[in-house]
Amino acid sequence: MWNRFLIIASVLLLASCGAGRSSGNDAPFFEMRGIVLAWDDVCNPETVDWLSLMKENGLNTISVFGKDYTSPEYLAFRQKCIDSGFEFEYEEHAMSWLLPRELFSTHPEYFRMDENGQRQPDGNGCPSNEEGLKVIMGNVRQFAMEHTPTNHRYYTWLYDGGDICHCEKCREYNAADQGLIFENHIIKALREYDPEAMLAHLAYHNTTPAPSVVRPEEGIFLEFAPFYRRWDKPLSDRSAIRDGETWTHGDYLDMLEANLKVFPAETAQVLEYWLDVSQRSGWKKPQVRLEWYNDVYFDDLKTYAGYGIRNITCYGAWIDKYYVDTYGDLTPVEDYGQGLLNYRQE
């Protein structure tokens, strides 16, 4: 009870400083207030009523991953979200679909070269190979038709953690440059299908450092995902570092600033992991209870707002029936939604 009192008191204090709850009718500072969920988190009618939970706490955007996106049950859920007034998106790593691995046997040149000069059927392909880029662009339309977002924001993320191409033409580019070459081609293909399309450049893992050479085409927006940060310390604590990692929070902030010199802040988006039970559980079930640090969360919101970022989304994977039956606490989700809804800058 005392801890809960302290949390409420901290929220009221933030409100008096321009954050937290607002007594006026002004619009929320954060325009996108999103959640990213696994299909298993939402498909069981006996599990968490995510749509009601979202509506009650001011979340307005939902993304679901891990399902056959042409199935009747998925399409029905998507329509239910739209009918309930939510923006509906799809966020997942897509390169293995856009550049099918089975092409390696006939066209190894489409795929990345490792540091030993050998082509490999993994990772993100060779961004200097024009024919391979045409294959990707040719598959984008079908991808877009099956994953059309309501807000025109598309996410064709690169291969998760995949290595880059080290061929003679590609070696001058860092990982973010190589990703941006793919994305600059993908956005052109997307806009043939959806003239208002926007495409995420995911700053995550080896693409977190900003592009050094390549510049984004119109419609590319930054999606910043500080995956290796600490959760018990705010990003503003520049010396904080997770055990076993090399990037401090200060490094993350420096990389965010560098990215915002390449991508516009007004379209930038943060993909956080404050609510990601799957990550805290090491992607092994049964899942652990989420440790929620409300003071860290509010400090992070202030940090992101200070950079002019107005779009926030967050993984909430594995907050499901087992989680609720075992731990019985959805307070972190409520605090997350209310924090985004009621944050105000001075």
Short mmCIF file of C-alpha atoms in Angstrom, two decimals:
data_model
loop_
_atom_site.label_atom_id
_atom_site.label_comp_id
_atom_site.label_asym_id
_atom_site.label_seq_id
_atom_site.Cartn_x
_atom_site.Cartn_y
_atom_site.Cartn_z
CA MET A 1 0.00 0.00 0.00
CA TRP A 2 2.81 2.40 0.92
CA ASN A 3 4.57 1.71 -2.39
CA ARG A 4 1.35 2.42 -4.26
CA PHE A 5 0.97 5.70 -2.36
CA LEU A 6 4.49 6.72 -3.38
CA ILE A 7 3.74 5.94 -7.01
CA ILE A 8 0.56 8.05 -6.96
CA ALA A 9 2.44 10.86 -5.25
CA SER A 10 5.16 10.75 -7.90
CA VAL A 11 2.55 10.95 -10.67
CA LEU A 12 0.96 14.01 -9.05
CA LEU A 13 4.38 15.61 -8.66
CA LEU A 14 5.14 15.04 -12.33
CA ALA A 15 1.78 16.56 -13.22
CA SER A 16 2.72 19.73 -11.37
CA CYS A 17 5.89 19.87 -13.46
CA GLY A 18 4.15 19.48 -16.80
CA ALA A 19 4.04 15.66 -16.88
CA GLY A 20 1.49 13.20 -15.53
CA ARG A 21 -2.19 14.09 -15.42
CA SER A 22 -3.50 17.29 -16.89
CA SER A 23 -6.53 19.16 -15.56
CA GLY A 24 -7.23 20.74 -18.93
CA ASN A 25 -8.74 19.38 -22.10
CA ASP A 26 -5.59 19.69 -24.16
CA ALA A 27 -4.62 16.76 -26.37
CA PRO A 28 -2.12 14.17 -25.12
CA PHE A 29 1.49 14.94 -26.00
CA PHE A 30 2.08 11.40 -27.23
CA GLU A 31 0.05 10.85 -30.38
CA MET A 32 0.75 7.13 -30.88
CA ARG A 33 0.18 5.21 -27.66
CA GLY A 34 0.68 1.63 -28.68
CA ILE A 35 1.06 -1.98 -27.60
CA VAL A 36 2.67 -4.88 -29.50
CA LEU A 37 1.17 -8.28 -28.63
CA ALA A 38 1.66 -11.91 -29.60
CA TRP A 39 -1.34 -13.58 -31.23
CA ASP A 40 -1.52 -16.08 -28.35
CA ASP A 41 -2.00 -13.14 -25.97
CA VAL A 42 -5.23 -12.06 -27.63
CA CYS A 43 -6.80 -15.06 -29.43
CA ASN A 44 -8.12 -16.90 -26.34
CA PRO A 45 -11.47 -15.43 -25.21
CA GLU A 46 -10.64 -16.44 -21.63
CA THR A 47 -7.45 -14.37 -21.53
CA VAL A 48 -6.96 -10.64 -20.93
CA ASP A 49 -9.57 -8.43 -22.59
CA TRP A 50 -6.91 -6.33 -24.23
CA LEU A 51 -9.26 -4.08 -26.18
CA SER A 52 -11.13 -3.03 -23.04
CA LEU A 53 -7.85 -2.62 -21.16
CA MET A 54 -6.48 -0.45 -23.94
CA LYS A 55 -9.57 1.72 -24.16
CA GLU A 56 -9.75 2.23 -20.40
CA ASN A 57 -6.15 3.40 -20.28
CA GLY A 58 -5.84 5.55 -23.38
CA LEU A 59 -3.91 3.26 -25.71
CA ASN A 60 -4.86 3.81 -29.35
CA THR A 61 -2.66 1.52 -31.49
CA ILE A 62 -2.32 -2.27 -31.50
CA SER A 63 0.07 -4.54 -33.37
CA VAL A 64 -0.25 -8.33 -33.35
CA PHE A 65 2.49 -10.74 -34.44
CA GLY A 66 2.83 -14.51 -34.75
CA LYS A 67 -0.24 -15.56 -36.76
CA ASP A 68 -1.36 -16.61 -40.24
CA TYR A 69 -2.53 -13.20 -41.41
CA THR A 70 -5.00 -14.54 -43.94
CA SER A 71 -6.86 -16.74 -41.43
CA PRO A 72 -10.54 -15.93 -40.71
CA GLU A 73 -9.95 -15.58 -36.96
CA TYR A 74 -7.11 -13.12 -37.44
CA LEU A 75 -9.07 -11.03 -39.94
CA ALA A 76 -12.06 -11.03 -37.59
CA PHE A 77 -9.89 -9.81 -34.71
CA ARG A 78 -8.34 -7.14 -36.89
CA GLN A 79 -11.80 -5.88 -37.86
CA LYS A 80 -12.89 -5.91 -34.23
CA CYS A 81 -9.92 -3.70 -33.34
CA ILE A 82 -10.75 -1.29 -36.16
CA ASP A 83 -14.44 -1.21 -35.23
CA SER A 84 -13.40 -0.42 -31.66
CA GLY A 85 -11.54 2.66 -32.88
CA PHE A 86 -7.94 1.43 -32.69
CA GLU A 87 -5.20 1.83 -35.26
CA PHE A 88 -4.07 -1.63 -36.35
CA GLU A 89 -0.51 -2.42 -37.40
CA TYR A 90 1.82 -5.34 -38.01
CA GLU A 91 5.41 -5.32 -36.75
CA GLU A 92 7.74 -8.25 -37.32
CA HIS A 93 10.99 -9.24 -39.02
CA ALA A 94 10.15 -9.75 -42.71
CA MET A 95 13.36 -10.15 -44.69
CA SER A 96 13.16 -13.95 -44.86
CA TRP A 97 9.77 -13.55 -46.60
CA LEU A 98 10.76 -10.70 -48.88
CA LEU A 99 13.95 -12.50 -49.92
CA PRO A 100 12.97 -16.20 -49.68
CA ARG A 101 15.78 -18.43 -48.51
CA GLU A 102 15.06 -21.06 -51.15
CA LEU A 103 16.46 -18.69 -53.78
CA PHE A 104 19.95 -19.28 -52.42
CA SER A 105 20.44 -22.50 -54.39
CA THR A 106 19.98 -20.72 -57.73
CA HIS A 107 20.96 -17.13 -56.88
CA PRO A 108 23.52 -17.05 -54.07
CA GLU A 109 24.55 -13.57 -55.24
CA TYR A 110 21.28 -12.20 -53.79
CA PHE A 111 22.50 -13.06 -50.31
CA ARG A 112 25.10 -11.59 -48.01
CA MET A 113 28.80 -12.41 -48.16
CA ASP A 114 30.48 -13.26 -44.87
CA GLU A 115 33.89 -11.99 -43.79
CA ASN A 116 35.53 -15.05 -45.34
CA GLY A 117 34.15 -14.25 -48.81
CA GLN A 118 31.41 -16.91 -48.75
CA ARG A 119 27.75 -16.21 -49.56
CA GLN A 120 25.36 -17.22 -46.77
CA PRO A 121 21.58 -17.88 -46.93
CA ASP A 122 20.91 -15.98 -43.72
CA GLY A 123 20.73 -12.41 -42.53
CA ASN A 124 19.62 -9.61 -44.79
CA GLY A 125 20.88 -10.29 -48.27
CA CYS A 126 23.26 -8.20 -50.37
CA PRO A 127 21.95 -4.63 -50.71
CA SER A 128 24.28 -3.99 -53.65
CA ASN A 129 22.70 -6.70 -55.80
CA GLU A 130 20.14 -5.02 -58.05
CA GLU A 131 18.38 -8.25 -59.03
CA GLY A 132 17.99 -9.22 -55.38
CA LEU A 133 16.52 -5.80 -54.63
CA LYS A 134 14.02 -6.30 -57.46
CA VAL A 135 12.95 -9.60 -55.89
CA ILE A 136 12.34 -7.85 -52.58
CA MET A 137 10.39 -5.03 -54.23
CA GLY A 138 8.34 -7.54 -56.16
CA ASN A 139 7.30 -9.28 -52.94
CA VAL A 140 6.49 -6.08 -51.06
CA ARG A 141 3.09 -5.56 -52.70
CA GLN A 142 1.80 -8.95 -51.55
CA PHE A 143 3.25 -8.32 -48.11
CA ALA A 144 1.50 -4.95 -47.94
CA MET A 145 -1.82 -6.36 -49.09
CA GLU A 146 -1.75 -8.96 -46.29
CA HIS A 147 -0.52 -6.56 -43.60
CA THR A 148 -2.10 -3.23 -44.52
CA PRO A 149 -2.03 -0.91 -41.47
CA THR A 150 -4.83 1.53 -40.80
CA ASN A 151 -2.36 4.39 -40.25
CA HIS A 152 -0.14 3.74 -43.33
CA ARG A 153 2.88 2.89 -41.11
CA TYR A 154 4.60 -0.28 -42.34
CA TYR A 155 7.24 -2.40 -40.62
CA THR A 156 9.29 -4.75 -42.82
CA TRP A 157 12.05 -5.24 -40.27
CA LEU A 158 15.35 -6.77 -41.23
CA TYR A 159 16.35 -10.28 -40.19
CA ASP A 160 16.48 -10.41 -36.38
CA GLY A 161 20.10 -9.89 -35.38
CA GLY A 162 21.33 -10.99 -38.81
CA ASP A 163 24.83 -10.16 -39.94
CA ILE A 164 25.47 -7.76 -42.79
CA CYS A 165 27.04 -8.20 -46.22
CA HIS A 166 30.83 -7.91 -46.47
CA CYS A 167 31.21 -7.99 -50.26
CA GLU A 168 33.41 -5.41 -51.95
CA LYS A 169 30.49 -3.12 -52.81
CA CYS A 170 28.84 -3.36 -49.37
CA ARG A 171 31.77 -3.22 -46.99
CA GLU A 172 31.82 0.59 -46.96
CA TYR A 173 28.35 0.63 -45.38
CA ASN A 174 27.54 0.03 -41.72
CA ALA A 175 24.57 -2.11 -40.71
CA ALA A 176 22.16 0.85 -40.63
CA ASP A 177 23.31 2.00 -44.08
CA GLN A 178 22.70 -1.47 -45.49
CA GLY A 179 19.29 -1.63 -43.89
CA LEU A 180 18.40 1.78 -45.26
CA ILE A 181 19.33 0.73 -48.80
CA PHE A 182 16.76 -2.07 -48.55
CA GLU A 183 14.21 0.29 -46.99
CA ASN A 184 14.70 2.98 -49.63
CA HIS A 185 13.72 0.41 -52.25
CA ILE A 186 10.88 -1.02 -50.17
CA ILE A 187 9.23 2.39 -49.60
CA LYS A 188 9.14 2.97 -53.36
CA ALA A 189 7.36 -0.35 -53.86
CA LEU A 190 4.99 0.33 -50.97
CA ARG A 191 3.97 3.70 -52.39
CA GLU A 192 2.94 2.08 -55.64
CA TYR A 193 0.35 0.23 -53.54
CA ASP A 194 -0.28 2.87 -50.86
CA PRO A 195 0.69 6.45 -51.83
CA GLU A 196 0.61 7.48 -48.17
CA ALA A 197 2.84 4.63 -47.00
CA MET A 198 5.53 5.25 -44.40
CA LEU A 199 8.19 2.69 -43.51
CA ALA A 200 10.09 2.12 -40.29
CA HIS A 201 13.86 2.14 -40.08
CA LEU A 202 14.36 -0.02 -36.99
CA ALA A 203 17.33 1.16 -34.91
CA TYR A 204 17.88 -2.09 -33.05
CA HIS A 205 20.81 -4.41 -32.33
CA ASN A 206 23.52 -3.74 -34.97
CA THR A 207 21.45 -1.04 -36.71
CA THR A 208 21.18 1.13 -33.58
CA PRO A 209 24.13 3.35 -34.62
CA ALA A 210 22.94 5.90 -37.16
CA PRO A 211 23.51 5.48 -40.90
CA SER A 212 26.86 6.96 -41.89
CA VAL A 213 26.52 7.36 -45.66
CA VAL A 214 23.01 6.53 -46.94
CA ARG A 215 20.15 8.97 -46.47
CA PRO A 216 16.46 8.01 -46.21
CA GLU A 217 13.94 8.41 -48.98
CA GLU A 218 10.79 10.39 -48.21
CA GLY A 219 8.48 8.36 -46.00
CA ILE A 220 11.13 6.53 -43.96
CA PHE A 221 10.74 7.12 -40.22
CA LEU A 222 12.99 6.20 -37.29
CA GLU A 223 11.87 3.44 -34.93
CA PHE A 224 14.26 3.45 -31.97
CA ALA A 225 14.41 0.23 -29.93
CA PRO A 226 16.88 0.23 -26.99
CA PHE A 227 16.77 -3.54 -26.55
CA TYR A 228 19.88 -3.94 -24.38
CA ARG A 229 19.17 -1.20 -21.84
CA ARG A 230 18.46 -1.67 -18.14
CA TRP A 231 14.88 -1.55 -16.86
CA ASP A 232 15.56 -0.51 -13.27
CA LYS A 233 17.44 2.62 -14.32
CA PRO A 234 16.19 5.45 -16.56
CA LEU A 235 17.87 6.28 -19.83
CA SER A 236 18.83 9.63 -18.32
CA ASP A 237 21.24 7.73 -16.05
CA ARG A 238 24.00 7.83 -18.65
CA SER A 239 26.38 5.53 -16.78
CA ALA A 240 23.83 2.70 -16.37
CA ILE A 241 24.68 -0.50 -18.25
CA ARG A 242 23.16 -3.96 -18.29
CA ASP A 243 25.40 -6.80 -17.13
CA GLY A 244 27.28 -8.34 -20.01
CA GLU A 245 26.53 -5.51 -22.46
CA THR A 246 28.78 -2.85 -23.97
CA TRP A 247 26.39 0.07 -24.51
CA THR A 248 25.61 2.37 -21.62
CA HIS A 249 22.44 4.42 -21.46
CA GLY A 250 24.59 7.35 -22.48
CA ASP A 251 25.63 5.46 -25.60
CA TYR A 252 21.96 4.85 -26.39
CA LEU A 253 21.12 8.53 -26.01
CA ASP A 254 24.07 9.51 -28.20
CA MET A 255 22.90 7.06 -30.87
CA LEU A 256 19.35 8.40 -30.63
CA GLU A 257 20.64 11.95 -31.13
CA ALA A 258 22.71 10.84 -34.11
CA ASN A 259 19.71 9.10 -35.67
CA LEU A 260 17.57 12.20 -35.19
CA LYS A 261 20.05 14.10 -37.34
CA VAL A 262 19.19 11.70 -40.16
CA PHE A 263 15.47 11.08 -39.54
CA PRO A 264 12.86 13.71 -38.60
CA ALA A 265 11.81 13.80 -34.95
CA GLU A 266 8.19 14.56 -35.85
CA THR A 267 7.69 11.12 -37.40
CA ALA A 268 10.08 9.20 -35.12
CA GLN A 269 8.77 6.38 -32.98
CA VAL A 270 10.07 4.55 -29.93
CA LEU A 271 9.65 0.80 -29.57
CA GLU A 272 10.23 0.00 -25.91
CA TYR A 273 10.19 -3.15 -23.78
CA TRP A 274 8.93 -1.86 -20.42
CA LEU A 275 6.06 -4.42 -20.49
CA ASP A 276 7.77 -7.24 -22.36
CA VAL A 277 7.30 -10.29 -20.13
CA SER A 278 8.66 -12.56 -22.88
CA GLN A 279 12.04 -10.80 -22.80
CA ARG A 280 12.23 -10.78 -18.97
CA SER A 281 11.43 -14.50 -19.04
CA GLY A 282 14.20 -15.28 -21.50
CA TRP A 283 11.51 -16.33 -24.01
CA LYS A 284 10.81 -19.43 -21.90
CA LYS A 285 7.53 -20.32 -20.28
CA PRO A 286 6.24 -20.36 -17.60
CA GLN A 287 6.86 -16.65 -17.56
CA VAL A 288 8.17 -14.63 -14.63
CA ARG A 289 6.44 -11.68 -13.00
CA LEU A 290 7.26 -8.33 -14.57
CA GLU A 291 9.21 -5.94 -12.39
CA TRP A 292 7.69 -2.53 -13.05
CA TYR A 293 9.56 0.67 -12.22
CA ASN A 294 7.07 3.50 -12.55
CA ASP A 295 9.56 6.23 -11.68
CA VAL A 296 11.92 4.95 -14.39
CA TYR A 297 9.06 4.85 -16.88
CA PHE A 298 8.03 8.46 -16.28
CA ASP A 299 11.63 9.61 -16.46
CA ASP A 300 11.99 7.83 -19.81
CA LEU A 301 8.85 9.53 -21.14
CA LYS A 302 10.35 12.89 -20.20
CA THR A 303 13.59 11.95 -21.98
CA TYR A 304 11.86 10.90 -25.19
CA ALA A 305 9.57 13.93 -25.14
CA GLY A 306 12.65 16.12 -24.76
CA TYR A 307 13.81 14.89 -28.16
CA GLY A 308 10.45 15.77 -29.71
CA ILE A 309 9.34 12.13 -30.09
CA ARG A 310 5.54 11.83 -29.93
CA ASN A 311 5.01 8.21 -30.95
CA ILE A 312 5.54 5.45 -28.39
CA THR A 313 4.77 1.75 -28.58
CA CYS A 314 5.86 -1.13 -26.38
CA TYR A 315 5.98 -4.90 -26.39
CA GLY A 316 3.47 -6.45 -23.97
CA ALA A 317 4.05 -10.05 -25.00
CA TRP A 318 3.04 -12.94 -22.71
CA ILE A 319 0.71 -10.97 -20.47
CA ASP A 320 -1.88 -13.70 -20.94
CA LYS A 321 -4.31 -15.89 -18.96
CA TYR A 322 -1.49 -17.76 -17.22
CA TYR A 323 0.17 -14.49 -16.27
CA VAL A 324 -3.04 -12.99 -14.84
CA ASP A 325 -4.06 -16.21 -13.07
CA THR A 326 -0.60 -16.54 -11.53
CA TYR A 327 0.28 -12.96 -10.67
CA GLY A 328 -3.08 -11.18 -10.88
CA ASP A 329 -1.67 -7.75 -11.51
CA LEU A 330 -2.24 -5.57 -14.56
CA THR A 331 -1.10 -2.38 -12.83
CA PRO A 332 1.95 -1.98 -15.13
CA VAL A 333 -0.31 -1.93 -18.21
CA GLU A 334 -2.59 0.61 -16.56
CA ASP A 335 0.36 2.79 -15.51
CA TYR A 336 1.83 2.55 -19.00
CA GLY A 337 -1.36 3.65 -20.74
CA GLN A 338 -2.22 6.38 -18.26
CA GLY A 339 1.33 7.70 -18.36
CA LEU A 340 1.21 8.13 -22.13
CA LEU A 341 -2.32 9.53 -22.08
CA ASN A 342 -1.69 12.12 -19.41
CA TYR A 343 1.85 13.23 -20.13
CA ARG A 344 2.11 16.94 -20.87
CA GLN A 345 5.10 19.10 -21.58
CA GLU A 346 5.40 22.52 -20.00
#
